mmCIF file with all atom_site columns, C-alpha atoms in Angstrom:
data_model
loop_
_atom_site.group_PDB
_atom_site.id
_atom_site.type_symbol
_atom_site.label_atom_id
_atom_site.label_alt_id
_atom_site.label_comp_id
_atom_site.label_asym_id
_atom_site.label_entity_id
_atom_site.label_seq_id
_atom_site.pdbx_PDB_ins_code
_atom_site.Cartn_x
_atom_site.Cartn_y
_atom_site.Cartn_z
_atom_site.occupancy
_atom_site.B_iso_or_equiv
_atom_site.pdbx_formal_charge
_atom_site.auth_seq_id
_atom_site.auth_comp_id
_atom_site.auth_asym_id
_atom_site.auth_atom_id
_atom_site.pdbx_PDB_model_num
ATOM 1  C CA . UNK G 1 1  ? 0.000   0.000  0.000  1.00 56.00 ? 1  UNK G CA 1
ATOM 2  C CA . UNK G 1 2  ? 1.835   3.096  -1.176 1.00 70.00 ? 2  UNK G CA 1
ATOM 3  C CA . UNK G 1 3  ? -0.513  5.606  0.474  1.00 86.00 ? 3  UNK G CA 1
ATOM 4  C CA . UNK G 1 4  ? -2.954  5.608  3.348  1.00 85.00 ? 4  UNK G CA 1
ATOM 5  C CA . UNK G 1 5  ? -6.656  5.832  2.472  1.00 89.00 ? 5  UNK G CA 1
ATOM 6  C CA . UNK G 1 6  ? -8.257  9.267  2.479  1.00 95.00 ? 6  UNK G CA 1
ATOM 7  C CA . UNK G 1 7  ? -9.521  10.315 5.939  1.00 97.00 ? 7  UNK G CA 1
ATOM 8  C CA . UNK G 1 8  ? -13.162 10.263 4.826  1.00 97.00 ? 8  UNK G CA 1
ATOM 9  C CA . UNK G 1 9  ? -12.732 6.641  3.697  1.00 97.00 ? 9  UNK G CA 1
ATOM 10 C CA . UNK G 1 10 ? -11.180 5.715  7.048  1.00 97.00 ? 10 UNK G CA 1
ATOM 11 C CA . UNK G 1 11 ? -14.198 7.199  8.841  1.00 98.00 ? 11 UNK G CA 1
ATOM 12 C CA . UNK G 1 12 ? -16.695 5.561  6.479  1.00 98.00 ? 12 UNK G CA 1
ATOM 13 C CA . UNK G 1 13 ? -14.949 2.195  6.825  1.00 97.00 ? 13 UNK G CA 1
ATOM 14 C CA . UNK G 1 14 ? -14.968 2.552  10.618 1.00 97.00 ? 14 UNK G CA 1
ATOM 15 C CA . UNK G 1 15 ? -18.732 3.134  10.657 1.00 98.00 ? 15 UNK G CA 1
ATOM 16 C CA . UNK G 1 16 ? -19.249 0.359  8.079  1.00 97.00 ? 16 UNK G CA 1
ATOM 17 C CA . UNK G 1 17 ? -17.404 -2.089 10.345 1.00 98.00 ? 17 UNK G CA 1
ATOM 18 C CA . UNK G 1 18 ? -19.512 -1.039 13.355 1.00 97.00 ? 18 UNK G CA 1
ATOM 19 C CA . UNK G 1 19 ? -22.722 -1.498 11.354 1.00 97.00 ? 19 UNK G CA 1
ATOM 20 C CA . UNK G 1 20 ? -21.675 -4.873 9.907  1.00 95.00 ? 20 UNK G CA 1
ATOM 21 C CA . UNK G 1 21 ? -20.582 -6.158 13.334 1.00 97.00 ? 21 UNK G CA 1
ATOM 22 C CA . UNK G 1 22 ? -23.882 -5.176 14.912 1.00 96.00 ? 22 UNK G CA 1
ATOM 23 C CA . UNK G 1 23 ? -22.301 -2.596 17.219 1.00 97.00 ? 23 UNK G CA 1
ATOM 24 C CA . UNK G 1 24 ? -24.522 -0.081 15.429 1.00 97.00 ? 24 UNK G CA 1
ATOM 25 C CA . UNK G 1 25 ? -27.981 -1.487 14.740 1.00 97.00 ? 25 UNK G CA 1
ATOM 26 C CA . UNK G 1 26 ? -30.699 -0.402 12.301 1.00 96.00 ? 26 UNK G CA 1
ATOM 27 C CA . UNK G 1 27 ? -32.414 2.666  13.688 1.00 96.00 ? 27 UNK G CA 1
ATOM 28 C CA . UNK G 1 28 ? -29.457 3.746  15.831 1.00 97.00 ? 28 UNK G CA 1
ATOM 29 C CA . UNK G 1 29 ? -28.804 7.469  15.592 1.00 97.00 ? 29 UNK G CA 1
ATOM 30 C CA . UNK G 1 30 ? -25.352 8.457  14.372 1.00 97.00 ? 30 UNK G CA 1
ATOM 31 C CA . UNK G 1 31 ? -23.370 11.402 15.713 1.00 96.00 ? 31 UNK G CA 1
ATOM 32 C CA . UNK G 1 32 ? -23.781 14.706 13.911 1.00 95.00 ? 32 UNK G CA 1
ATOM 33 C CA . UNK G 1 33 ? -21.325 15.702 11.205 1.00 95.00 ? 33 UNK G CA 1
ATOM 34 C CA . UNK G 1 34 ? -19.770 18.161 13.669 1.00 96.00 ? 34 UNK G CA 1
ATOM 35 C CA . UNK G 1 35 ? -19.387 15.458 16.330 1.00 97.00 ? 35 UNK G CA 1
ATOM 36 C CA . UNK G 1 36 ? -17.750 13.137 13.795 1.00 97.00 ? 36 UNK G CA 1
ATOM 37 C CA . UNK G 1 37 ? -15.409 15.916 12.661 1.00 98.00 ? 37 UNK G CA 1
ATOM 38 C CA . UNK G 1 38 ? -14.422 16.560 16.280 1.00 98.00 ? 38 UNK G CA 1
ATOM 39 C CA . UNK G 1 39 ? -14.095 12.854 17.123 1.00 97.00 ? 39 UNK G CA 1
ATOM 40 C CA . UNK G 1 40 ? -11.808 12.119 14.160 1.00 97.00 ? 40 UNK G CA 1
ATOM 41 C CA . UNK G 1 41 ? -10.088 15.512 14.223 1.00 97.00 ? 41 UNK G CA 1
ATOM 42 C CA . UNK G 1 42 ? -11.025 16.283 10.609 1.00 98.00 ? 42 UNK G CA 1
ATOM 43 C CA . UNK G 1 43 ? -12.819 19.110 8.827  1.00 98.00 ? 43 UNK G CA 1
ATOM 44 C CA . UNK G 1 44 ? -16.591 19.264 8.541  1.00 97.00 ? 44 UNK G CA 1
ATOM 45 C CA . UNK G 1 45 ? -16.211 18.656 4.810  1.00 98.00 ? 45 UNK G CA 1
ATOM 46 C CA . UNK G 1 46 ? -14.276 15.429 5.434  1.00 98.00 ? 46 UNK G CA 1
ATOM 47 C CA . UNK G 1 47 ? -16.930 14.235 7.904  1.00 98.00 ? 47 UNK G CA 1
ATOM 48 C CA . UNK G 1 48 ? -19.659 15.131 5.405  1.00 96.00 ? 48 UNK G CA 1
ATOM 49 C CA . UNK G 1 49 ? -17.894 13.164 2.658  1.00 97.00 ? 49 UNK G CA 1
ATOM 50 C CA . UNK G 1 50 ? -17.675 10.139 4.971  1.00 98.00 ? 50 UNK G CA 1
ATOM 51 C CA . UNK G 1 51 ? -21.402 10.319 5.697  1.00 97.00 ? 51 UNK G CA 1
ATOM 52 C CA . UNK G 1 52 ? -22.137 10.752 2.007  1.00 96.00 ? 52 UNK G CA 1
ATOM 53 C CA . UNK G 1 53 ? -20.145 7.600  1.244  1.00 97.00 ? 53 UNK G CA 1
ATOM 54 C CA . UNK G 1 54 ? -22.100 5.657  3.875  1.00 97.00 ? 54 UNK G CA 1
ATOM 55 C CA . UNK G 1 55 ? -25.326 6.929  2.327  1.00 96.00 ? 55 UNK G CA 1
ATOM 56 C CA . UNK G 1 56 ? -24.123 5.817  -1.124 1.00 96.00 ? 56 UNK G CA 1
ATOM 57 C CA . UNK G 1 57 ? -23.468 2.368  0.357  1.00 95.00 ? 57 UNK G CA 1
ATOM 58 C CA . UNK G 1 58 ? -27.098 2.347  1.616  1.00 95.00 ? 58 UNK G CA 1
ATOM 59 C CA . UNK G 1 59 ? -25.881 1.909  5.198  1.00 97.00 ? 59 UNK G CA 1
ATOM 60 C CA . UNK G 1 60 ? -27.407 5.094  6.615  1.00 97.00 ? 60 UNK G CA 1
ATOM 61 C CA . UNK G 1 61 ? -30.455 7.217  6.041  1.00 96.00 ? 61 UNK G CA 1
ATOM 62 C CA . UNK G 1 62 ? -31.017 10.873 6.792  1.00 92.00 ? 62 UNK G CA 1
ATOM 63 C CA . UNK G 1 63 ? -34.194 12.200 8.368  1.00 88.00 ? 63 UNK G CA 1
ATOM 64 C CA . UNK G 1 64 ? -34.439 15.971 7.847  1.00 88.00 ? 64 UNK G CA 1
ATOM 65 C CA . UNK G 1 65 ? -34.633 17.778 11.147 1.00 90.00 ? 65 UNK G CA 1
ATOM 66 C CA . UNK G 1 66 ? -34.034 14.589 13.121 1.00 92.00 ? 66 UNK G CA 1
ATOM 67 C CA . UNK G 1 67 ? -30.588 13.284 12.238 1.00 94.00 ? 67 UNK G CA 1
ATOM 68 C CA . UNK G 1 68 ? -28.855 10.403 10.532 1.00 96.00 ? 68 UNK G CA 1
ATOM 69 C CA . UNK G 1 69 ? -29.643 6.796  11.372 1.00 97.00 ? 69 UNK G CA 1
ATOM 70 C CA . UNK G 1 70 ? -28.370 3.328  10.531 1.00 97.00 ? 70 UNK G CA 1
ATOM 71 C CA . UNK G 1 71 ? -30.509 2.084  7.638  1.00 96.00 ? 71 UNK G CA 1
ATOM 72 C CA . UNK G 1 72 ? -32.693 -0.994 7.989  1.00 91.00 ? 72 UNK G CA 1
ATOM 73 C CA . UNK G 1 73 ? -31.495 -3.408 5.278  1.00 80.00 ? 73 UNK G CA 1
ATOM 74 C CA . UNK G 1 74 ? -34.925 -5.066 5.185  1.00 78.00 ? 74 UNK G CA 1
ATOM 75 C CA . UNK G 1 75 ? -36.598 -1.770 4.232  1.00 67.00 ? 75 UNK G CA 1
ATOM 76 C CA . UNK G 1 76 ? -34.629 -0.153 1.385  1.00 56.00 ? 76 UNK G CA 1
ATOM 77 C CA . UNK G 1 77 ? -35.254 3.551  1.060  1.00 51.00 ? 77 UNK G CA 1
ATOM 78 C CA . UNK G 1 78 ? -35.079 3.614  -2.710 1.00 47.00 ? 78 UNK G CA 1
#
């Protein structure tokens, strides 16, 4: 591996592992983008990109005004 993965991929992979392992279950609320940025010591944009990647992987779902939650794989949103 010549280079380390981009920080947003590290964050997304961390959350993916927690979801796949069952540590985070469907319906669990995720931290806000700001909390993730603070936790991983990255910019808001990096945290947003990580969340966007998780959304693209259909692992999370956003609820406007409420937050971001682990998606239920038995009820696809699309």
